[in-house]
Each structure stands twice: as structure tokens, then as C-alpha cells.
PDB file of C-alpha atoms and ligand atoms in Angstrom:
ATOM      1  CA  MET A 155      36.577  80.699 -80.582  1.00 52.00           C
ATOM      2  CA  ALA A 156      33.735  81.702 -82.547  1.00 46.00           C
ATOM      3  CA  SER A 157      32.260  79.227 -85.344  1.00 44.00           C
ATOM      4  CA  VAL A 158      32.560  79.577 -88.888  1.00 42.00           C
ATOM      5  CA  THR A 159      29.742  81.676 -88.984  1.00 44.00           C
ATOM      6  CA  GLY A 160      31.062  84.390 -86.994  1.00 53.00           C
ATOM      7  CA  LYS A 161      28.589  83.484 -84.159  1.00 83.00           C
ATOM      8  CA  ARG A 162      29.990  82.763 -80.867  1.00 97.00           C
ATOM      9  CA  THR A 163      29.193  79.043 -79.637  1.00 98.00           C
ATOM     10  CA  PRO A 164      27.795  78.989 -76.205  1.00 98.00           C
ATOM     11  CA  PHE A 165      30.280  77.322 -74.168  1.00 98.00           C
ATOM     12  CA  ILE A 166      29.045  75.451 -70.517  1.00 98.00           C
ATOM     13  CA  ALA A 167      31.910  74.262 -68.391  1.00 98.00           C
ATOM     14  CA  GLY A 168      32.175  72.526 -65.186  1.00 98.00           C
ATOM     15  CA  ASN A 169      34.624  73.346 -62.440  1.00 98.00           C
ATOM     16  CA  TRP A 170      34.603  70.499 -60.070  1.00 98.00           C
ATOM     17  CA  LYS A 171      37.133  71.999 -57.834  1.00 98.00           C
ATOM     18  CA  MET A 172      38.763  69.185 -55.314  1.00 98.00           C
ATOM     19  CA  ASN A 173      35.546  66.838 -55.841  1.00 98.00           C
ATOM     20  CA  LEU A 174      35.264  63.472 -57.482  1.00 98.00           C
ATOM     21  CA  ASP A 175      38.492  60.726 -57.522  1.00 98.00           C
ATOM     22  CA  HIS A 176      39.582  59.290 -60.749  1.00 98.00           C
ATOM     23  CA  LEU A 177      37.125  56.632 -60.238  1.00 98.00           C
ATOM     24  CA  GLN A 178      34.207  58.883 -59.937  1.00 98.00           C
ATOM     25  CA  SER A 179      35.179  60.828 -62.517  1.00 98.00           C
ATOM     26  CA  ILE A 180      34.692  57.877 -64.826  1.00 98.00           C
ATOM     27  CA  ALA A 181      31.453  57.449 -63.889  1.00 98.00           C
ATOM     28  CA  PHE A 182      30.312  60.752 -64.093  1.00 98.00           C
ATOM     29  CA  VAL A 183      31.729  61.428 -67.472  1.00 98.00           C
ATOM     30  CA  GLN A 184      30.174  57.874 -68.933  1.00 98.00           C
ATOM     31  CA  LYS A 185      26.681  59.181 -67.207  1.00 98.00           C
ATOM     32  CA  LEU A 186      27.014  62.586 -68.323  1.00 98.00           C
ATOM     33  CA  ALA A 187      27.639  61.508 -71.998  1.00 98.00           C
ATOM     34  CA  TRP A 188      24.886  58.627 -72.328  1.00 97.00           C
ATOM     35  CA  SER A 189      22.638  61.611 -70.477  1.00 97.00           C
ATOM     36  CA  LEU A 190      23.403  64.200 -73.435  1.00 98.00           C
ATOM     37  CA  LYS A 191      23.182  61.284 -75.861  1.00 97.00           C
ATOM     38  CA  ASP A 192      19.891  60.841 -74.605  1.00 97.00           C
ATOM     39  CA  ALA A 193      18.795  64.373 -74.935  1.00 96.00           C
ATOM     40  CA  ARG A 194      20.347  64.342 -78.185  1.00 96.00           C
ATOM     41  CA  HIS A 195      22.470  67.304 -77.320  1.00 97.00           C
ATOM     42  CA  THR A 196      24.540  68.646 -80.273  1.00 96.00           C
ATOM     43  CA  PHE A 197      28.062  69.736 -79.113  1.00 97.00           C
ATOM     44  CA  GLU A 198      28.466  72.063 -82.465  1.00 96.00           C
ATOM     45  CA  THR A 199      25.474  73.731 -80.701  1.00 96.00           C
ATOM     46  CA  VAL A 200      26.809  73.879 -76.994  1.00 98.00           C
ATOM     47  CA  GLU A 201      30.166  72.908 -76.362  1.00 98.00           C
ATOM     48  CA  VAL A 202      30.492  71.254 -72.809  1.00 98.00           C
ATOM     49  CA  ALA A 203      33.951  70.650 -71.018  1.00 98.00           C
ATOM     50  CA  VAL A 204      34.960  69.345 -67.503  1.00 98.00           C
ATOM     51  CA  PHE A 205      37.732  70.572 -65.562  1.00 99.00           C
ATOM     52  CA  PRO A 206      38.428  67.450 -63.216  1.00 98.00           C
ATOM     53  CA  PRO A 207      41.334  67.309 -60.723  1.00 98.00           C
ATOM     54  CA  PHE A 208      44.846  66.767 -62.124  1.00 98.00           C
ATOM     55  CA  THR A 209      44.540  63.098 -60.744  1.00 98.00           C
ATOM     56  CA  ASP A 210      41.612  62.506 -62.820  1.00 98.00           C
ATOM     57  CA  LEU A 211      42.753  63.701 -66.276  1.00 98.00           C
ATOM     58  CA  ARG A 212      44.415  60.622 -67.260  1.00 98.00           C
ATOM     59  CA  SER A 213      41.393  58.601 -66.881  1.00 98.00           C
ATOM     60  CA  VAL A 214      38.858  61.051 -68.447  1.00 98.00           C
ATOM     61  CA  GLN A 215      41.210  61.498 -71.809  1.00 98.00           C
ATOM     62  CA  THR A 216      41.341  57.663 -71.950  1.00 98.00           C
ATOM     63  CA  LEU A 217      37.437  57.457 -71.655  1.00 98.00           C
ATOM     64  CA  VAL A 218      36.798  60.379 -73.992  1.00 98.00           C
ATOM     65  CA  SER A 219      38.973  59.064 -76.600  1.00 98.00           C
ATOM     66  CA  ALA A 220      38.023  55.180 -76.211  1.00 98.00           C
ATOM     67  CA  ASP A 221      34.258  56.101 -76.528  1.00 97.00           C
ATOM     68  CA  LYS A 222      34.738  59.375 -78.926  1.00 97.00           C
ATOM     69  CA  TYR A 223      32.946  61.584 -76.840  1.00 97.00           C
ATOM     70  CA  GLU A 224      32.686  65.547 -78.190  1.00 97.00           C
ATOM     71  CA  LEU A 225      33.153  66.404 -74.234  1.00 98.00           C
ATOM     72  CA  LYS A 226      36.074  68.532 -73.900  1.00 98.00           C
ATOM     73  CA  PHE A 227      38.456  69.039 -70.589  1.00 98.00           C
ATOM     74  CA  GLY A 228      40.958  70.697 -68.909  1.00 98.00           C
ATOM     75  CA  GLY A 229      42.987  71.431 -65.993  1.00 98.00           C
ATOM     76  CA  GLN A 230      41.897  73.594 -63.126  1.00 98.00           C
ATOM     77  CA  ASP A 231      45.318  75.444 -62.966  1.00 98.00           C
ATOM     78  CA  VAL A 232      48.705  75.155 -64.801  1.00 98.00           C
ATOM     79  CA  SER A 233      52.800  76.174 -63.857  1.00 98.00           C
ATOM     80  CA  ALA A 234      53.766  79.233 -65.177  1.00 98.00           C
ATOM     81  CA  PHE A 235      56.944  77.021 -65.727  1.00 98.00           C
ATOM     82  CA  ASP A 236      57.795  74.548 -68.716  1.00 98.00           C
ATOM     83  CA  SER A 237      59.469  71.637 -66.418  1.00 98.00           C
ATOM     84  CA  GLY A 238      62.190  71.649 -63.558  1.00 98.00           C
ATOM     85  CA  ALA A 239      62.122  71.949 -59.924  1.00 98.00           C
ATOM     86  CA  TYR A 240      58.859  73.266 -59.041  1.00 98.00           C
ATOM     87  CA  THR A 241      57.380  70.425 -56.403  1.00 98.00           C
ATOM     88  CA  GLY A 242      53.566  69.811 -56.905  1.00 97.00           C
ATOM     89  CA  GLU A 243      53.564  72.032 -60.225  1.00 98.00           C
ATOM     90  CA  ILE A 244      51.944  70.761 -63.406  1.00 98.00           C
ATOM     91  CA  SER A 245      53.257  71.900 -66.677  1.00 98.00           C
ATOM     92  CA  GLY A 246      50.916  72.944 -69.755  1.00 98.00           C
ATOM     93  CA  ALA A 247      53.048  70.733 -71.608  1.00 98.00           C
ATOM     94  CA  PHE A 248      51.811  67.829 -69.567  1.00 98.00           C
ATOM     95  CA  LEU A 249      48.145  69.200 -69.878  1.00 98.00           C
ATOM     96  CA  LYS A 250      48.360  69.299 -73.509  1.00 98.00           C
ATOM     97  CA  ALA A 251      49.959  65.481 -73.672  1.00 98.00           C
ATOM     98  CA  LEU A 252      46.485  64.571 -71.905  1.00 98.00           C
ATOM     99  CA  ASP A 253      44.708  66.136 -74.778  1.00 98.00           C
ATOM    100  CA  CYS A 254      43.309  69.041 -72.534  1.00 98.00           C
ATOM    101  CA  GLN A 255      42.310  71.923 -74.678  1.00 98.00           C
ATOM    102  CA  TYR A 256      41.479  74.403 -72.032  1.00 98.00           C
ATOM    103  CA  VAL A 257      43.032  75.196 -68.555  1.00 99.00           C
ATOM    104  CA  ILE A 258      41.394  77.428 -65.971  1.00 99.00           C
ATOM    105  CA  ILE A 259      43.653  80.716 -64.824  1.00 98.00           C
ATOM    106  CA  GLY A 260      43.057  82.875 -61.910  1.00 98.00           C
ATOM    107  CA  HIS A 261      40.177  81.288 -60.278  1.00 98.00           C
ATOM    108  CA  SER A 262      38.988  83.298 -57.146  1.00 98.00           C
ATOM    109  CA  GLU A 263      40.077  80.556 -55.027  1.00 98.00           C
ATOM    110  CA  ARG A 264      43.667  80.358 -56.378  1.00 98.00           C
ATOM    111  CA  ARG A 265      43.943  84.338 -55.889  1.00 98.00           C
ATOM    112  CA  THR A 266      42.888  84.015 -52.299  1.00 96.00           C
ATOM    113  CA  LEU A 267      43.927  80.842 -51.183  1.00 97.00           C
ATOM    114  CA  HIS A 268      47.182  80.325 -52.784  1.00 97.00           C
ATOM    115  CA  ASN A 269      47.795  84.004 -53.291  1.00 97.00           C
ATOM    116  CA  GLU A 270      48.092  84.353 -56.870  1.00 98.00           C
ATOM    117  CA  THR A 271      48.857  87.907 -58.047  1.00 98.00           C
ATOM    118  CA  ASP A 272      47.897  89.242 -61.469  1.00 98.00           C
ATOM    119  CA  GLU A 273      51.785  89.020 -62.591  1.00 98.00           C
ATOM    120  CA  LEU A 274      51.881  85.163 -61.862  1.00 98.00           C
ATOM    121  CA  ILE A 275      48.043  84.862 -63.550  1.00 98.00           C
ATOM    122  CA  ALA A 276      49.950  86.689 -66.639  1.00 98.00           C
ATOM    123  CA  ALA A 277      52.708  84.031 -66.641  1.00 98.00           C
ATOM    124  CA  LYS A 278      50.273  81.408 -66.229  1.00 98.00           C
ATOM    125  CA  VAL A 279      48.055  82.743 -69.256  1.00 98.00           C
ATOM    126  CA  ALA A 280      51.599  82.968 -71.439  1.00 98.00           C
ATOM    127  CA  ALA A 281      52.334  79.228 -70.664  1.00 98.00           C
ATOM    128  CA  ALA A 282      48.996  77.793 -71.518  1.00 98.00           C
ATOM    129  CA  LEU A 283      49.052  80.058 -74.869  1.00 98.00           C
ATOM    130  CA  LYS A 284      52.643  78.704 -75.375  1.00 98.00           C
ATOM    131  CA  HIS A 285      51.708  75.115 -75.086  1.00 98.00           C
ATOM    132  CA  GLY A 286      48.513  75.414 -77.291  1.00 98.00           C
ATOM    133  CA  LEU A 287      45.590  75.418 -74.575  1.00 98.00           C
ATOM    134  CA  VAL A 288      42.952  78.033 -74.235  1.00 98.00           C
ATOM    135  CA  PRO A 289      43.166  79.631 -71.158  1.00 98.00           C
ATOM    136  CA  VAL A 290      39.587  80.059 -69.312  1.00 98.00           C
ATOM    137  CA  LEU A 291      40.626  83.393 -67.353  1.00 98.00           C
ATOM    138  CA  CYS A 292      38.802  83.868 -64.039  1.00 98.00           C
ATOM    139  CA  VAL A 293      38.451  87.753 -63.162  1.00 98.00           C
ATOM    140  CA  GLY A 294      35.672  89.017 -60.713  1.00 98.00           C
ATOM    141  CA  GLU A 295      35.204  91.445 -57.752  1.00 98.00           C
ATOM    142  CA  THR A 296      34.759  90.542 -54.199  1.00 97.00           C
ATOM    143  CA  ALA A 297      31.587  92.356 -52.059  1.00 97.00           C
ATOM    144  CA  GLU A 298      33.957  94.681 -50.684  1.00 97.00           C
ATOM    145  CA  ASP A 299      35.294  95.684 -54.341  1.00 97.00           C
ATOM    146  CA  LEU A 300      31.767  95.849 -55.530  1.00 97.00           C
ATOM    147  CA  GLU A 301      30.904  98.396 -52.807  1.00 96.00           C
ATOM    148  CA  LYS A 302      34.291 100.408 -53.145  1.00 97.00           C
ATOM    149  CA  HIS A 303      34.868 100.130 -56.983  1.00 97.00           C
ATOM    150  CA  GLY A 304      31.793  99.396 -58.566  1.00 95.00           C
ATOM    151  CA  PRO A 305      30.829  96.363 -60.563  1.00 92.00           C
ATOM    152  CA  SER A 306      33.484  96.265 -63.598  1.00 97.00           C
ATOM    153  CA  ALA A 307      36.557  98.279 -62.394  1.00 98.00           C
ATOM    154  CA  VAL A 308      38.425  95.334 -60.586  1.00 98.00           C
ATOM    155  CA  PRO A 309      37.178  92.902 -63.052  1.00 98.00           C
ATOM    156  CA  VAL A 310      38.462  94.869 -65.836  1.00 98.00           C
ATOM    157  CA  ALA A 311      41.724  95.654 -64.507  1.00 98.00           C
ATOM    158  CA  GLN A 312      42.381  92.003 -63.840  1.00 98.00           C
ATOM    159  CA  LEU A 313      41.455  91.318 -67.345  1.00 98.00           C
ATOM    160  CA  LYS A 314      44.172  94.366 -68.031  1.00 98.00           C
ATOM    161  CA  ALA A 315      46.636  92.662 -66.189  1.00 98.00           C
ATOM    162  CA  ALA A 316      46.209  89.231 -67.357  1.00 98.00           C
ATOM    163  CA  LEU A 317      46.054  89.600 -71.080  1.00 98.00           C
ATOM    164  CA  ALA A 318      48.992  92.398 -70.965  1.00 94.00           C
ATOM    165  CA  GLY A 319      51.735  90.415 -72.996  1.00 92.00           C
ATOM    166  CA  VAL A 320      49.158  88.288 -74.952  1.00 96.00           C
ATOM    167  CA  THR A 321      49.315  88.991 -78.781  1.00 95.00           C
ATOM    168  CA  VAL A 322      46.321  90.140 -81.173  1.00 96.00           C
ATOM    169  CA  GLY A 323      44.062  87.716 -81.857  1.00 96.00           C
ATOM    170  CA  ALA A 324      44.903  85.226 -78.756  1.00 95.00           C
ATOM    171  CA  ASP A 325      42.281  82.466 -78.176  1.00 97.00           C
ATOM    172  CA  ILE A 326      40.994  82.661 -74.693  1.00 98.00           C
ATOM    173  CA  VAL A 327      37.809  82.214 -72.904  1.00 98.00           C
ATOM    174  CA  VAL A 328      37.017  84.721 -70.100  1.00 98.00           C
ATOM    175  CA  ALA A 329      34.970  83.807 -66.896  1.00 98.00           C
ATOM    176  CA  TYR A 330      33.241  86.476 -64.896  1.00 98.00           C
ATOM    177  CA  GLU A 331      33.046  85.251 -61.515  1.00 98.00           C
ATOM    178  CA  PRO A 332      32.040  87.635 -58.877  1.00 98.00           C
ATOM    179  CA  VAL A 333      33.545  86.478 -55.620  1.00 98.00           C
ATOM    180  CA  TRP A 334      30.681  87.125 -53.650  1.00 97.00           C
ATOM    181  CA  ALA A 335      28.246  85.009 -55.977  1.00 98.00           C
ATOM    182  CA  ILE A 336      30.609  81.885 -55.863  1.00 97.00           C
ATOM    183  CA  GLY A 337      29.244  79.169 -53.825  1.00 96.00           C
ATOM    184  CA  SER A 338      26.697  81.407 -51.862  1.00 96.00           C
ATOM    185  CA  GLY A 339      23.508  80.394 -53.722  1.00 95.00           C
ATOM    186  CA  GLN A 340      23.493  84.196 -54.222  1.00 96.00           C
ATOM    187  CA  ALA A 341      23.923  84.287 -58.127  1.00 98.00           C
ATOM    188  CA  ALA A 342      24.618  87.849 -60.038  1.00 98.00           C
ATOM    189  CA  THR A 343      21.367  88.958 -61.860  1.00 98.00           C
ATOM    190  CA  PRO A 344      21.730  88.547 -65.795  1.00 98.00           C
ATOM    191  CA  GLU A 345      21.586  92.228 -65.865  1.00 98.00           C
ATOM    192  CA  GLN A 346      24.654  92.629 -63.645  1.00 98.00           C
ATOM    193  CA  ALA A 347      26.575  89.583 -65.490  1.00 98.00           C
ATOM    194  CA  GLU A 348      25.991  91.589 -68.670  1.00 98.00           C
ATOM    195  CA  GLN A 349      26.768  94.740 -67.703  1.00 98.00           C
ATOM    196  CA  VAL A 350      30.340  93.526 -66.431  1.00 98.00           C
ATOM    197  CA  ALA A 351      30.575  91.134 -69.613  1.00 98.00           C
ATOM    198  CA  ALA A 352      29.831  94.248 -72.057  1.00 98.00           C
ATOM    199  CA  GLN A 353      32.989  95.938 -70.144  1.00 98.00           C
ATOM    200  CA  LEU A 354      35.059  93.056 -70.372  1.00 98.00           C
ATOM    201  CA  ARG A 355      34.040  92.816 -74.076  1.00 98.00           C
ATOM    202  CA  LEU A 356      35.384  96.558 -74.676  1.00 98.00           C
ATOM    203  CA  ALA A 357      38.805  95.683 -72.869  1.00 98.00           C
ATOM    204  CA  LEU A 358      39.530  93.073 -75.236  1.00 98.00           C
ATOM    205  CA  VAL A 359      38.826  94.926 -78.017  1.00 98.00           C
ATOM    206  CA  GLU A 360      42.016  97.023 -76.934  1.00 96.00           C
ATOM    207  CA  LEU A 361      44.048  93.864 -75.832  1.00 97.00           C
ATOM    208  CA  ILE A 362      43.090  91.353 -78.674  1.00 97.00           C
ATOM    209  CA  GLY A 363      41.633  93.406 -81.178  1.00 97.00           C
ATOM    210  CA  GLN A 364      38.346  93.774 -82.450  1.00 97.00           C
ATOM    211  CA  GLU A 365      38.117  90.523 -84.354  1.00 97.00           C
ATOM    212  CA  ALA A 366      38.892  88.339 -81.512  1.00 97.00           C
ATOM    213  CA  ALA A 367      37.387  90.435 -78.880  1.00 98.00           C
ATOM    214  CA  ASP A 368      34.094  89.741 -80.825  1.00 98.00           C
ATOM    215  CA  ALA A 369      34.923  85.860 -80.857  1.00 98.00           C
ATOM    216  CA  THR A 370      35.729  85.620 -77.413  1.00 98.00           C
ATOM    217  CA  ARG A 371      33.781  83.577 -75.021  1.00 98.00           C
ATOM    218  CA  ILE A 372      32.637  85.582 -71.811  1.00 98.00           C
ATOM    219  CA  LEU A 373      31.400  83.091 -69.195  1.00 98.00           C
ATOM    220  CA  TYR A 374      29.375  83.958 -66.198  1.00 98.00           C
ATOM    221  CA  GLY A 375      30.297  81.958 -62.893  1.00 98.00           C
ATOM    222  CA  GLY A 376      28.735  82.124 -59.308  1.00 98.00           C
ATOM    223  CA  SER A 377      25.970  79.846 -58.259  1.00 98.00           C
ATOM    224  CA  VAL A 378      24.409  78.795 -61.823  1.00 98.00           C
ATOM    225  CA  LYS A 379      21.513  76.378 -61.676  1.00 98.00           C
ATOM    226  CA  SER A 380      19.434  75.112 -64.121  1.00 97.00           C
ATOM    227  CA  SER A 381      16.657  77.305 -62.883  1.00 97.00           C
ATOM    228  CA  ASN A 382      18.666  80.499 -63.595  1.00 97.00           C
ATOM    229  CA  ILE A 383      20.910  79.579 -66.755  1.00 98.00           C
ATOM    230  CA  ALA A 384      18.647  80.861 -69.209  1.00 97.00           C
ATOM    231  CA  GLY A 385      18.409  84.226 -67.752  1.00 97.00           C
ATOM    232  CA  PHE A 386      22.209  84.682 -68.247  1.00 98.00           C
ATOM    233  CA  MET A 387      22.355  82.855 -71.527  1.00 97.00           C
ATOM    234  CA  ARG A 388      19.590  85.734 -73.106  1.00 96.00           C
ATOM    235  CA  GLN A 389      22.196  88.258 -72.520  1.00 97.00           C
ATOM    236  CA  THR A 390      24.245  89.661 -75.380  1.00 97.00           C
ATOM    237  CA  ASN A 391      27.605  89.395 -74.138  1.00 98.00           C
ATOM    238  CA  VAL A 392      27.396  86.191 -72.012  1.00 98.00           C
ATOM    239  CA  ASP A 393      28.507  83.312 -74.022  1.00 98.00           C
ATOM    240  CA  GLY A 394      28.018  80.529 -71.340  1.00 98.00           C
ATOM    241  CA  ALA A 395      28.587  79.527 -67.752  1.00 98.00           C
ATOM    242  CA  LEU A 396      31.489  78.357 -65.507  1.00 98.00           C
ATOM    243  CA  VAL A 397      29.384  75.855 -63.165  1.00 98.00           C
ATOM    244  CA  GLY A 398      30.729  74.738 -59.982  1.00 98.00           C
ATOM    245  CA  GLY A 399      28.671  73.100 -57.062  1.00 98.00           C
ATOM    246  CA  ALA A 400      25.951  72.255 -60.008  1.00 98.00           C
ATOM    247  CA  SER A 401      28.173  70.573 -62.177  1.00 98.00           C
ATOM    248  CA  LEU A 402      28.765  67.869 -59.854  1.00 98.00           C
ATOM    249  CA  ASP A 403      25.067  67.047 -59.841  1.00 98.00           C
ATOM    250  CA  LEU A 404      24.566  64.962 -63.051  1.00 98.00           C
ATOM    251  CA  ALA A 405      20.736  65.945 -63.736  1.00 97.00           C
ATOM    252  CA  GLU A 406      21.560  69.454 -62.920  1.00 98.00           C
ATOM    253  CA  PHE A 407      24.546  69.901 -65.561  1.00 98.00           C
ATOM    254  CA  SER A 408      22.818  68.289 -68.332  1.00 98.00           C
ATOM    255  CA  SER A 409      20.015  70.357 -67.864  1.00 98.00           C
ATOM    256  CA  ILE A 410      22.000  73.558 -67.720  1.00 98.00           C
ATOM    257  CA  VAL A 411      23.727  72.234 -70.961  1.00 98.00           C
ATOM    258  CA  GLN A 412      20.528  71.819 -72.499  1.00 97.00           C
ATOM    259  CA  PHE A 413      19.516  75.356 -71.483  1.00 96.00           C
ATOM    260  CA  GLN A 414      18.099  75.981 -75.230  1.00 93.00           C
ATOM    261  CA  LYS A 415      15.300  73.748 -74.031  1.00 91.00           C
ATOM    262  CA  HIS A 416      14.194  76.128 -71.237  1.00 78.00           C
ATOM    263  CA  VAL A 417      14.962  79.941 -72.495  1.00 61.00           C
ATOM    264  CA  GLY A 418      11.455  80.305 -72.626  1.00 57.00           C
ATOM    265  CA  THR A 419      10.941  79.818 -69.128  1.00 50.00           C
TER     266      THR A 419
HETATM  267  P1  13P B1813      29.610  77.619 -57.777  1.00 54.67           P
HETATM  268  O1  13P B1813      28.739  77.625 -59.065  1.00 54.67           O
HETATM  269  O2  13P B1813      29.630  76.655 -57.041  1.00 54.67           O
HETATM  270  O3  13P B1813      29.249  78.981 -57.161  1.00 54.67           O
HETATM  271  O4  13P B1813      31.097  77.755 -58.195  1.00 54.67           O
HETATM  272  C1  13P B1813      31.278  79.041 -58.991  1.00 54.67           C
HETATM  273  C2  13P B1813      32.784  78.862 -59.579  1.00 54.67           C
HETATM  274  O5  13P B1813      33.274  78.919 -58.795  1.00 54.67           O
HETATM  275  C3  13P B1813      33.141  77.959 -60.893  1.00 54.67           C
HETATM  276  O6  13P B1813      34.351  78.214 -61.131  1.00 54.67           O
END
């Protein structure tokens, strides 16, 4: 949520997807922490999180805790259920027990490849909040949606469906990820991202109230690189990025985190 000053703290998050095993995750997180330390990065100024595969989380937790890194981490998905006969699922309680602070919910790859519906995503958001995790709720339109319905209709509808049951003041992060921009190398323009982010924030006012809507970080995701991050971060309603491919490249991700050094470029 917002910092005490009422300003939203920028948030740069790396979604590793199904990349880096637990040994590779240790090496990567260590190098990232060193790189940001060398650059004198302050985590109060720009919050940073990584979202490794489930099998890496224990290793990342152990490292972060032992070396007192300020880096946050979370899961890439969560079960709608607490426990029981749900083979292959991971409970929010388990993520919380590993010190996860965040969990990605409703990523377009899960909506598409795992047929996740708005109802299931809403149940997962509720489960995350119940277990004290901050959902990073992903919404976004396909190229076809964009042509048929314009830029913000589908993301706003997805947001409303996912948050229908949450209470006023809920602590969430929203990631606007146009499906056509994910992994395509063709990012949205900063103006396109801002247009949709502004609509999402308006919808948030109705869903969680003005104060929480003002405090909610809205991220842009889809082919974010060190060369285009500054443009997104200049937008009023864009508060950070959910980075896929470039989050696996140490120099790139580190540079994205330090976007404030190149906002003028
Ligand atoms: P890319 O940055 O690889 O386009 O992926 C974005 C994404 O899906 C992050 O969740």
C-alpha cells in the first residue's frame, strides 16, 4: 500500500514463470541483492519482489532471512482452498508460512492455459487475503478484445469480477498486462498503459473505496525492458512493473529497478 506520506511506493516485480530451479534461484537472488547494494538501491524508495516457482520458495526464504535482504517474494499462484484433497495445489497458508508477502493471481497464462475463470480468480483473491497475502491481480485484454471492445473494457470487467467479494480498504496490487504485449517484444505505449490504469483506478474506487484506490499500486506488464521502463514510470497511474523475460536477466532487471536513474532518458 501507500507509504506513510500517502504517496504510492513504486513496485518492480519479477515474474520468473517456469524458469530457474532452486539452486539457480539462490545464485540469482544473491547476485541481484549484491548488484542493488552496489548501486546503493534503497528499498523504501522502490520496492522489489521476485516470484519464483514454488519449489524455489524455501531456498529464497532461507537466503533472504539469513542475509537480511529487503527483497520481497511471493508465489505465482495460490489455491482457492485452505487444505485437503487438491492434488498439485498450494495453499495460501503454506505461502504465508514461507514468509511470502505477495501472490500473483489471474495471470493470463493461467487464464488461458489452465482455463481459470473470473469466479475461480475471485475465490483465489479471497483465499490470498484470508491468509494475509497481498494479491497481485493480473488483468488484461487480448488483441481480439482490444479490436472488439477497445482498450479498457475487458481489464475493467476482469477487475470487477475478481474483486466483487472483497471488503472496502483491501490491500491489493493490480497488474495491467495486455496479453498481446506479453513476451511479444511489443510493449504497450506508456500512454496506452496510463489510459487503462486510470480506468482501473476509477473502478477501484467503487470496489474498495477512494482511500484504498488511491493507495493501490497499479503495475504495467508486457515486454518491459530497461529501455522502456522510464516511460511507464512517468505516468500518473502506473506505479511499477510486472516483468517477465527481463526479470531473468540480472543486469536488465537491476537496471529496471533503478529506473529513477534513467527517467530523464
Ligand atoms: P514479459 O515481460 O516477458 O513480456 O512477460 C510479462 C509477464 O507476463 C509478467 O507477468
